[in-house]
CSV table of C-alpha atoms in Angstrom, one decimal:
chain,number,residue,atom,x,y,z
F,1,MET,CA,23.3,17.6,-24.3
F,2,ALA,CA,22.9,17.2,-28.0
F,3,GLY,CA,25.9,15.4,-29.5
F,4,ILE,CA,26.7,13.2,-26.5
F,5,THR,CA,25.5,9.7,-26.2
F,6,THR,CA,26.1,7.4,-23.2
F,7,LYS,CA,25.7,3.7,-22.7
F,8,LEU,CA,27.1,0.9,-20.4
F,9,LEU,CA,29.6,-1.5,-21.8
F,10,TYR,CA,30.6,-4.9,-20.3
F,11,GLN,CA,34.0,-6.1,-21.3
F,12,SER,CA,35.5,-9.1,-19.6
F,13,CYS,CA,34.9,-8.5,-15.9
F,14,ASP,CA,34.8,-4.7,-16.1
F,15,THR,CA,31.9,-2.3,-16.7
F,16,PHE,CA,32.4,1.0,-18.5
F,17,LEU,CA,30.2,4.1,-19.1
F,18,GLN,CA,30.9,5.1,-22.7
F,19,ALA,CA,30.4,8.7,-23.8
F,20,GLY,CA,30.5,9.3,-27.5
F,21,LEU,CA,31.4,12.8,-28.7
F,22,LYS,CA,31.6,14.5,-32.1
F,23,LYS,CA,34.7,13.9,-34.1
F,24,LYS,CA,35.5,17.6,-34.1
F,25,ASP,CA,35.6,17.7,-30.3
F,26,GLN,CA,39.2,18.1,-29.2
F,27,ILE,CA,40.4,16.1,-26.2
F,28,ASN,CA,42.4,18.1,-23.6
F,29,GLU,CA,45.1,15.6,-22.8
F,30,ASP,CA,46.3,17.6,-19.8
F,31,GLN,CA,42.8,17.4,-18.3
F,32,LEU,CA,42.6,13.7,-19.2
F,33,LYS,CA,45.8,13.1,-17.1
F,34,LEU,CA,44.5,15.3,-14.3
F,35,ILE,CA,41.2,13.3,-14.1
F,36,ASN,CA,43.0,10.0,-13.7
F,37,GLU,CA,45.4,11.4,-11.1
F,38,ASN,CA,42.3,12.5,-9.1
F,39,SER,CA,40.2,9.4,-9.2
F,40,ASP,CA,40.4,9.2,-5.4
F,41,LYS,CA,38.7,12.6,-5.2
F,42,GLY,CA,35.5,11.4,-6.9
F,43,LEU,CA,36.4,11.6,-10.6
F,44,LEU,CA,35.8,8.4,-12.6
F,45,SER,CA,39.0,7.2,-14.3
F,46,VAL,CA,38.7,7.4,-18.1
F,47,ARG,CA,40.5,6.3,-21.2
F,48,TRP,CA,40.2,8.0,-24.7
F,49,GLU,CA,39.6,6.0,-27.9
F,50,LYS,CA,39.3,7.5,-31.3
F,51,THR,CA,37.1,5.9,-34.0
F,52,ALA,CA,36.6,6.9,-37.7
F,53,THR,CA,33.6,9.0,-36.9
F,54,ARG,CA,34.0,10.3,-33.3
F,55,ASN,CA,35.9,10.4,-30.1
F,56,VAL,CA,34.9,7.9,-27.4
F,57,LEU,CA,35.5,8.2,-23.6
F,58,LYS,CA,35.3,5.1,-21.5
F,59,TYR,CA,34.8,5.6,-17.7
F,60,ASN,CA,35.5,2.6,-15.5
F,61,VAL,CA,32.4,2.0,-13.3
F,62,THR,CA,33.1,-1.6,-12.3
F,63,ASN,CA,31.3,-2.6,-9.1
F,64,MET,CA,29.5,0.7,-9.0
F,65,THR,CA,25.7,1.5,-9.1
F,66,ALA,CA,24.2,4.3,-11.0
F,67,LEU,CA,23.1,7.1,-8.6
F,68,SER,CA,19.7,7.1,-10.2
F,69,GLU,CA,19.1,3.6,-8.9
F,70,TYR,CA,21.1,3.8,-5.7
F,71,VAL,CA,19.0,6.6,-4.3
F,72,LYS,CA,15.8,4.6,-4.8
F,73,GLN,CA,16.9,2.3,-1.9
F,74,THR,CA,15.6,3.4,1.4
F,75,MET,CA,18.2,5.3,3.5
F,76,THR,CA,18.3,7.8,6.3
F,77,GLN,CA,17.9,11.5,5.7
F,78,ASP,CA,21.5,12.0,7.0
F,79,LYS,CA,22.8,9.5,4.5
F,80,TYR,CA,21.0,11.2,1.7
F,81,PHE,CA,22.5,14.6,2.5
F,82,GLY,CA,25.9,12.9,3.0
F,83,ILE,CA,25.7,12.0,-0.7
F,84,ILE,CA,24.8,15.6,-1.6
F,85,SER,CA,27.7,16.8,0.5
F,86,GLN,CA,30.1,14.5,-1.4
F,87,PHE,CA,28.8,16.0,-4.6
F,88,GLN,CA,29.6,19.5,-3.3
F,89,LYS,CA,33.1,18.4,-2.4
F,90,ILE,CA,33.7,17.0,-5.9
F,91,LEU,CA,32.6,20.3,-7.4
F,92,GLU,CA,34.9,22.2,-5.0
F,93,HIS,CA,37.9,19.9,-5.8
F,94,CYS,CA,37.4,20.5,-9.6
F,95,VAL,CA,37.5,24.2,-9.0
F,96,ASP,CA,40.7,23.8,-6.8
F,97,ILE,CA,42.6,21.9,-9.5
F,98,GLY,CA,41.4,24.1,-12.4
F,99,LEU,CA,38.8,21.8,-14.1
F,100,PRO,CA,35.8,23.8,-15.3
F,101,VAL,CA,32.7,22.6,-13.5
F,102,ASP,CA,30.6,22.9,-16.7
F,103,ASN,CA,32.4,19.8,-18.1
F,104,ILE,CA,31.0,17.4,-15.4
F,105,LEU,CA,28.4,15.1,-17.1
F,106,LEU,CA,25.3,15.9,-15.0
F,107,SER,CA,22.6,15.6,-17.6
F,108,ASP,CA,21.2,12.5,-15.9
F,109,PRO,CA,21.8,10.8,-12.5
F,110,LYS,CA,22.3,7.5,-14.4
F,111,ASN,CA,25.7,9.0,-15.5
F,112,VAL,CA,26.8,9.5,-11.9
F,113,PHE,CA,27.9,6.5,-10.0
F,114,TYR,CA,28.1,5.3,-6.4
F,115,ASN,CA,30.5,2.7,-5.0
F,116,VAL,CA,28.5,1.0,-2.2
F,117,GLU,CA,31.6,-0.8,-0.8
F,118,LYS,CA,33.6,2.5,-0.4
F,119,GLN,CA,30.4,4.6,0.2
F,120,LYS,CA,31.7,7.1,-2.3
F,121,LEU,CA,30.3,9.1,-5.1
F,122,TYR,CA,31.9,9.5,-8.6
F,123,VAL,CA,31.2,11.8,-11.5
F,124,ALA,CA,32.3,11.6,-15.2
F,125,TYR,CA,34.3,14.6,-16.4
F,126,LEU,CA,34.6,15.5,-20.1
F,127,PRO,CA,38.2,16.5,-20.8
F,128,LEU,CA,37.6,18.9,-23.7
F,129,VAL,CA,39.6,21.8,-25.2
F,130,ASN,CA,36.4,23.7,-26.0
F,131,ASN,CA,33.1,22.7,-24.3
F,132,GLY,CA,29.9,23.7,-26.0
F,133,TYR,CA,27.8,21.1,-24.2
F,134,LYS,CA,27.4,22.9,-20.9
F,135,CYS,CA,26.5,19.7,-19.1
F,136,ALA,CA,26.5,20.9,-15.5
F,137,ASN,CA,23.0,22.1,-14.9
F,138,THR,CA,23.5,21.5,-11.2
F,139,ALA,CA,20.0,22.6,-10.1
F,140,LYS,CA,18.2,20.2,-12.5
F,141,PHE,CA,20.6,17.4,-11.6
F,142,LEU,CA,19.9,17.8,-7.9
F,143,MET,CA,16.2,18.1,-8.5
F,144,LYS,CA,16.2,14.8,-10.4
F,145,VAL,CA,18.1,13.1,-7.7
F,146,ASN,CA,15.7,14.4,-5.1
F,147,LYS,CA,12.7,13.2,-7.1
F,148,ASN,CA,13.9,9.6,-7.2
F,149,ALA,CA,15.4,9.5,-3.7
F,150,SER,CA,13.8,7.3,-1.1
F,151,PHE,CA,14.8,8.0,2.5
F,152,THR,CA,13.3,8.2,6.0
F,153,VAL,CA,12.3,11.8,6.7
F,154,THR,CA,13.4,12.7,10.2
F,155,ASN,CA,13.1,16.5,9.8
F,156,GLY,CA,10.4,17.8,7.5
F,157,ALA,CA,11.6,21.4,8.0
F,158,VAL,CA,15.1,20.5,6.6
F,159,MET,CA,13.5,18.8,3.5
F,160,GLN,CA,11.2,21.8,2.9
F,161,LYS,CA,14.1,24.3,3.0
F,162,TYR,CA,16.1,22.1,0.7
F,163,ASN,CA,13.2,21.9,-1.8
F,164,TYR,CA,12.8,25.7,-1.7
F,165,PHE,CA,16.5,26.1,-2.4
F,166,LEU,CA,16.3,23.9,-5.5
F,167,ASP,CA,13.1,25.6,-6.7
F,168,GLU,CA,14.7,29.0,-6.4
F,169,TYR,CA,17.4,28.0,-8.8
F,170,VAL,CA,15.3,25.8,-11.2
F,171,ASN,CA,12.6,28.4,-11.6
F,172,ASN,CA,14.7,31.5,-11.9
F,173,PRO,CA,14.2,32.9,-15.5
F,174,LYS,CA,17.3,35.1,-15.1
F,175,ASN,CA,19.7,32.3,-15.5
F,176,LYS,CA,19.1,29.3,-17.8
F,177,SER,CA,22.3,27.5,-17.0
F,178,GLY,CA,21.0,26.0,-13.8
F,179,PHE,CA,24.4,26.4,-12.3
F,180,ILE,CA,24.9,26.1,-8.5
F,181,SER,CA,28.5,26.9,-7.5
F,182,PRO,CA,30.4,24.8,-4.8
F,183,THR,CA,30.2,27.8,-2.5
F,184,GLN,CA,26.5,28.3,-2.8
F,185,LEU,CA,25.9,24.5,-2.3
F,186,TYR,CA,28.3,24.5,0.7
F,187,LYS,CA,26.4,27.4,2.3
F,188,MET,CA,23.0,25.8,1.7
F,189,LEU,CA,24.1,22.5,3.3
F,190,HIS,CA,25.5,24.3,6.4
F,191,ASP,CA,22.4,26.4,6.7
F,192,VAL,CA,20.0,23.6,6.2
F,193,LEU,CA,21.8,20.9,8.3
F,194,MET,CA,23.0,23.5,10.8
F,195,LEU,CA,26.6,22.2,10.6
F,196,PRO,CA,29.1,24.1,12.8
F,197,ASP,CA,30.8,27.1,11.2
F,198,VAL,CA,34.3,26.6,9.8
F,199,LYS,CA,37.1,29.1,9.6
F,200,GLU,CA,37.0,31.5,6.7
F,201,GLU,CA,40.1,30.1,5.1
F,202,GLU,CA,38.6,26.6,5.1
F,203,LYS,CA,35.6,27.6,3.2
F,204,PRO,CA,35.5,26.9,-0.6
F,205,GLN,CA,36.4,30.0,-2.7
F,206,PRO,CA,34.1,31.0,-5.5
F,207,ALA,CA,35.2,29.8,-9.0
F,208,ALA,CA,36.2,32.5,-11.5
F,209,ALA,CA,33.3,31.4,-13.7
F,210,GLU,CA,30.8,31.3,-10.9
F,211,LYS,CA,27.3,32.2,-12.0
F,212,ALA,CA,24.2,33.2,-10.2
F,213,GLY,CA,20.6,31.9,-10.3
F,214,ALA,CA,19.1,29.1,-12.4
F,215,ALA,CA,16.3,28.2,-14.7
F,216,ALA,CA,14.8,25.1,-16.1
F,217,ASP,CA,12.9,24.0,-19.3
F,218,ASP,CA,10.6,22.0,-17.0
F,219,ASP,CA,10.2,21.2,-13.3
F,220,ASP,CA,11.3,17.6,-12.6
F,221,GLY,CA,10.9,17.9,-8.8
F,222,ASP,CA,8.9,15.7,-6.5
F,223,HIS,CA,6.2,18.0,-5.1
F,224,THR,CA,5.3,15.9,-2.1
F,225,ILE,CA,5.7,18.2,0.9
F,226,LEU,CA,6.2,17.0,4.4
F,227,VAL,CA,5.1,19.6,7.0
F,228,SER,CA,5.7,17.6,10.2
F,229,ARG,CA,8.8,18.7,12.1
F,230,LYS,CA,9.6,16.1,14.8
F,231,ARG,CA,11.6,13.0,14.4
F,232,VAL,CA,9.6,9.8,13.8
F,233,SER,CA,10.8,8.3,17.2
F,234,GLU,CA,9.4,11.3,19.0
F,235,CYS,CA,5.9,11.1,17.5
F,236,PRO,CA,3.0,8.9,18.6
F,237,ALA,CA,2.6,7.5,15.1
F,238,PHE,CA,3.9,7.6,11.6
F,239,LEU,CA,3.1,6.6,8.0
F,240,LYS,CA,5.3,4.6,5.7
F,241,ASP,CA,4.9,5.1,2.0
F,242,GLU,CA,5.5,2.8,-1.0
F,243,ASN,CA,9.2,3.4,-0.8
F,244,ASN,CA,9.4,2.7,3.0
F,245,ARG,CA,9.9,6.4,3.6
F,246,GLU,CA,8.6,7.3,7.1
F,247,ILE,CA,6.4,10.3,7.6
F,248,PRO,CA,6.0,11.5,11.2
F,249,ILE,CA,2.5,12.2,12.7
F,250,ASP,CA,3.3,14.7,15.4
F,251,HIS,CA,-0.1,16.2,16.0
F,252,PHE,CA,-3.8,15.6,15.5
F,253,PRO,CA,-5.9,16.0,13.4
F,254,PHE,CA,-3.3,15.1,10.7
F,255,THR,CA,-4.5,16.1,7.2
F,256,ILE,CA,-3.6,14.5,3.9
F,257,GLY,CA,-4.4,16.0,0.5
F,258,ARG,CA,-3.3,17.8,-2.6
F,259,ARG,CA,-3.4,21.2,-1.1
F,260,ALA,CA,0.1,22.4,0.0
F,261,GLY,CA,-1.1,23.4,3.5
F,262,ASN,CA,-1.9,19.8,4.5
F,263,ASP,CA,0.3,18.0,7.0
F,264,LEU,CA,1.1,15.5,4.2
F,265,ALA,CA,0.7,17.4,0.9
F,266,LEU,CA,0.6,15.2,-2.2
F,267,THR,CA,0.6,18.2,-4.6
F,268,ASP,CA,1.6,16.2,-7.7
F,269,LYS,CA,-1.1,13.5,-7.3
F,270,GLY,CA,-4.1,14.3,-9.6
F,271,THR,CA,-6.3,11.5,-8.0
F,272,VAL,CA,-6.0,13.1,-4.5
F,273,SER,CA,-8.5,15.7,-3.4
F,274,LYS,CA,-7.5,19.1,-1.8
F,275,VAL,CA,-8.3,17.8,1.6
F,276,HIS,CA,-8.6,14.0,1.1
F,277,ALA,CA,-8.5,12.4,4.5
F,278,VAL,CA,-7.7,13.1,8.2
F,279,ILE,CA,-6.0,10.9,10.9
F,280,SER,CA,-7.3,11.7,14.4
F,281,TYR,CA,-6.7,10.4,17.9
F,282,GLU,CA,-9.8,10.3,20.2
F,283,ASN,CA,-10.1,8.7,23.6
F,284,GLY,CA,-7.0,6.5,23.1
F,285,THR,CA,-8.0,5.3,19.6
F,286,PHE,CA,-6.7,6.3,16.2
F,287,TYR,CA,-9.1,6.9,13.3
F,288,VAL,CA,-8.9,7.7,9.6
F,289,GLU,CA,-11.7,9.7,8.1
F,290,ASP,CA,-12.5,10.4,4.5
F,291,LYS,CA,-13.3,14.1,3.9
F,292,GLU,CA,-15.8,13.6,1.0
F,293,SER,CA,-12.9,13.0,-1.4
F,294,ALA,CA,-13.7,12.5,-5.1
F,295,ASN,CA,-11.9,9.1,-5.4
F,296,GLY,CA,-12.3,7.8,-1.9
F,297,THR,CA,-10.2,6.5,1.0
F,298,PHE,CA,-9.8,2.7,1.6
F,299,LEU,CA,-8.5,0.6,4.4
F,300,ASN,CA,-6.5,-2.6,3.9
F,301,SER,CA,-7.7,-3.2,0.3
F,302,TYR,CA,-7.1,-1.7,-3.1
F,303,ALA,CA,-9.5,0.8,-4.4
F,304,GLU,CA,-10.8,-1.4,-7.2
F,305,ASN,CA,-11.6,-4.2,-4.8
F,306,GLY,CA,-12.4,-2.3,-1.6
F,307,GLU,CA,-15.3,-0.3,-0.2
F,308,ARG,CA,-14.8,3.4,0.5
F,309,ILE,CA,-14.6,4.2,4.2
F,310,ILE,CA,-16.3,7.2,6.0
F,311,LYS,CA,-14.5,6.9,9.4
F,312,GLU,CA,-12.8,3.8,10.7
F,313,LYS,CA,-10.6,2.8,13.6
F,314,ILE,CA,-7.0,2.1,12.7
F,315,SER,CA,-4.2,0.3,14.4
F,316,SER,CA,-0.5,-0.4,13.7
F,317,GLY,CA,0.0,-2.2,10.5
F,318,ASP,CA,-3.2,-1.1,8.8
F,319,VAL,CA,-2.8,0.1,5.2
F,320,ILE,CA,-4.6,3.4,4.3
F,321,TYR,CA,-5.2,4.0,0.6
F,322,ILE,CA,-5.5,7.6,-0.4
F,323,CYS,CA,-7.4,6.6,-3.6
F,324,ASP,CA,-4.8,4.1,-4.9
F,325,ILE,CA,-1.7,5.4,-3.0
F,326,PRO,CA,-0.9,3.2,0.0
F,327,PHE,CA,0.4,4.3,3.4
F,328,VAL,CA,1.1,1.9,6.2
F,329,PHE,CA,0.0,3.3,9.6
F,330,ASN,CA,2.4,2.6,12.5
F,331,VAL,CA,2.1,3.3,16.2
F,332,ASN,CA,5.3,4.1,18.2
F,333,ASP,CA,6.1,2.6,21.5
F,334,THR,CA,5.3,5.0,24.3
F,335,ASP,CA,8.9,4.8,25.7
F,336,SER,CA,10.1,6.6,22.6
F,337,ALA,CA,7.2,8.7,21.5
F,338,THR,CA,5.0,11.3,23.1
F,339,VAL,CA,1.5,10.1,24.1
F,340,LEU,CA,-0.9,12.9,23.6
F,341,VAL,CA,-3.9,11.6,25.6
F,342,GLY,CA,-4.5,9.0,28.3
F,343,ASP,CA,-2.6,7.1,31.0
F,344,LYS,CA,1.0,6.0,30.0
F,345,GLY,CA,0.7,2.5,31.4
F,346,THR,CA,-2.7,1.9,29.7
F,347,ASP,CA,-1.4,3.2,26.3
F,348,ALA,CA,1.8,1.2,26.6
F,349,LYS,CA,-0.2,-2.0,27.1
F,350,LYS,CA,-2.4,-1.0,24.1
F,351,SER,CA,0.6,-0.2,21.9
F,352,SER,CA,2.2,-3.5,22.8
F,353,GLN,CA,-1.1,-5.3,21.8
F,354,GLN,CA,-1.3,-3.3,18.6
F,355,LYS,CA,2.3,-4.3,17.7
F,356,ALA,CA,1.4,-7.9,18.3
F,357,ASN,CA,-1.5,-7.6,15.9
F,358,MET,CA,0.4,-5.8,13.1
F,359,LYS,CA,-0.8,-7.0,9.7
F,360,LYS,CA,2.1,-8.2,7.6
F,361,LEU,CA,1.6,-9.1,3.9
F,362,ALA,CA,4.7,-11.2,3.9
F,363,TYR,CA,8.2,-11.6,5.4
F,364,ILE,CA,11.7,-12.5,4.3
F,365,ILE,CA,14.0,-14.7,6.5
F,366,ASN,CA,17.8,-14.4,6.4
F,367,SER,CA,18.9,-18.1,6.2
F,368,SER,CA,22.0,-17.4,8.3
F,369,SER,CA,20.9,-15.0,11.0
F,370,LYS,CA,17.2,-16.2,11.0
F,371,GLU,CA,16.2,-12.5,11.1
F,372,ARG,CA,12.7,-11.7,9.8
F,373,ILE,CA,12.2,-8.7,7.6
F,374,PRO,CA,8.5,-7.8,7.6
F,375,VAL,CA,6.8,-6.7,4.4
F,376,PHE,CA,3.9,-4.3,5.0
F,377,VAL,CA,3.4,-2.8,1.6
F,378,TYR,CA,4.2,-3.4,-2.1
F,379,PRO,CA,6.4,-2.5,-3.8
F,380,PHE,CA,8.8,-3.3,-0.9
F,381,THR,CA,12.5,-2.2,-0.6
F,382,CYS,CA,14.9,-2.1,2.4
F,383,ALA,CA,18.5,-1.2,3.0
F,384,GLU,CA,19.5,-4.8,3.7
F,385,LEU,CA,18.4,-5.9,0.2
F,386,SER,CA,19.2,-2.7,-1.7
F,387,GLY,CA,19.1,-3.0,-5.4
F,388,MET,CA,16.0,-5.2,-5.6
F,389,ILE,CA,12.3,-4.8,-5.2
F,390,VAL,CA,9.5,-7.1,-4.1
F,391,GLY,CA,6.3,-6.2,-5.9
F,392,ARG,CA,2.8,-7.5,-6.5
F,393,ASP,CA,0.7,-7.5,-9.7
F,394,ASN,CA,-3.1,-7.6,-9.1
F,395,THR,CA,-5.9,-8.7,-11.4
F,396,LYS,CA,-9.3,-8.8,-9.8
F,397,ASN,CA,-9.2,-11.5,-7.1
F,398,ARG,CA,-5.8,-13.0,-8.1
F,399,HIS,CA,-2.3,-11.6,-7.5
F,400,SER,CA,1.3,-12.6,-8.2
F,401,ILE,CA,4.4,-11.7,-6.3
F,402,PHE,CA,7.7,-10.9,-8.1
F,403,ILE,CA,11.2,-9.9,-7.4
F,404,GLU,CA,12.8,-7.2,-9.7
F,405,ASN,CA,16.5,-6.6,-10.0
F,406,ILE,CA,17.1,-2.8,-10.1
F,407,SER,CA,20.8,-2.6,-9.6
F,408,CYS,CA,22.0,-5.8,-7.8
F,409,GLN,CA,25.1,-7.4,-9.4
F,410,SER,CA,24.4,-10.8,-7.9
F,411,LEU,CA,20.8,-12.1,-7.6
F,412,SER,CA,19.3,-15.5,-8.2
F,413,VAL,CA,15.9,-17.0,-7.4
F,414,GLU,CA,15.5,-20.8,-7.1
F,415,GLY,CA,18.8,-21.2,-9.0
F,416,ASP,CA,17.8,-18.8,-11.9
F,417,GLU,CA,20.0,-15.7,-12.4
F,418,VAL,CA,18.0,-12.4,-12.4
F,419,ASP,CA,19.8,-9.8,-14.4
F,420,VAL,CA,19.6,-6.1,-13.8
F,421,GLY,CA,16.3,-4.8,-15.2
F,422,ASP,CA,14.6,-8.3,-15.1
F,423,ARG,CA,11.9,-9.6,-12.8
F,424,ILE,CA,10.9,-13.1,-11.8
F,425,SER,CA,7.8,-14.5,-10.1
F,426,VAL,CA,8.1,-15.9,-6.6
F,427,PHE,CA,5.9,-17.9,-4.3
F,428,SER,CA,5.6,-18.5,-0.5
F,429,GLY,CA,8.6,-20.6,0.5
F,430,CYS,CA,10.7,-19.4,-2.4
F,431,ASN,CA,14.5,-19.2,-1.9
F,432,PHE,CA,16.8,-16.6,-3.4
F,433,LEU,CA,20.4,-15.6,-3.1
F,434,TYR,CA,21.4,-12.0,-2.7
F,435,HIS,CA,25.1,-11.4,-3.1
F,436,GLY,CA,25.6,-15.0,-2.0
F,437,ILE,CA,23.5,-14.7,1.1
F,438,GLY,CA,20.4,-17.0,1.3
F,439,TYR,CA,16.9,-15.7,2.0
F,440,THR,CA,13.4,-17.2,1.9
F,441,PHE,CA,10.2,-15.4,1.0
F,442,PHE,CA,7.0,-16.3,2.9
F,443,GLU,CA,3.6,-14.8,2.1
F,444,GLU,CA,1.1,-14.4,5.0
F,445,SER,CA,-2.0,-16.5,4.5
């Protein structure tokens, strides 16, 4: 995307994404008008300004969040694919009204925006007479979104098929454009999500400039592969990662490691051994066992402070460290999950006791509803407090807790405003305001 620079501008009470072009770039005023007439279809409204050295386009993104930040907040798998489906519909609409898809600014998810209040996705379109930028590398864009996304995995097979779909386009040397047409994306979503078939005349028609295949200069994808198939609620237990993404454990032994064939494959983690650890269920008890890994498995303590385990009993709330990568182990209630071994009544009583003994690091109380939000792992995010992160810095035997503003437009801690991109230290009993709603942070002793 050489020749295009983007930045956020704050003017009065409005926020704009500014795209600077070369002076020689000619603006297509008919397209400019068409974009603003279709702002309700997912195209950011834009105005054109001409300076002495270049053309400038200003897209109104007031009260919106960059997609690159929004997808970091934990959401359901269905919600995530709903966003991808919205993107497909925007591509389709551009084709329908005669706007070349190549002109959509997809170089980085930070240039695509999401309106949380309207639950709607918006893209920036470049209204150019001649476009030499070729911004719409759809495959790399979707790969980057997928890499940053945090969501609860309810169907590992769906995610695996989606990842394979993106890999096929990104790694195809026959086409370097990385273009995925609206029709191809539509078919993939319906195949992966098993949506009901629609009538032929309702399906999007291929664009005249539709291309096949894709390639990439590099692979930006997240290589973590989830092999488990069942929903979390149907499984006896599940893991929760640093982004609160839930990973179902639907059989035992459950293997974790760098090799792709593991039940939880961390193929992009160099500190993880090929088969690093195993979670098992024996005579009504859950265990985690280190498989002679190079960097060790730890329980309820960081690698630099803890002792490597060989095989230990685990219960709901325990934090398993695969080297320095934390996963919170959780046991499901027996009325919603399949119990593999033992008497249902006995296991239900045991599960209830395990839930009562869950080890929280901290909790956050809503001042109005008095609801408690448990914190089991740092960094911590949740849907109720999207746009902010609670994290912990560790130095030997001391640690400090902080709140970081990722994309929240209104956040203050003990009366001090926390701007987007800033962080502030917090303490047990600390009060903060999130969009005007009061919360109190408490650390477990």
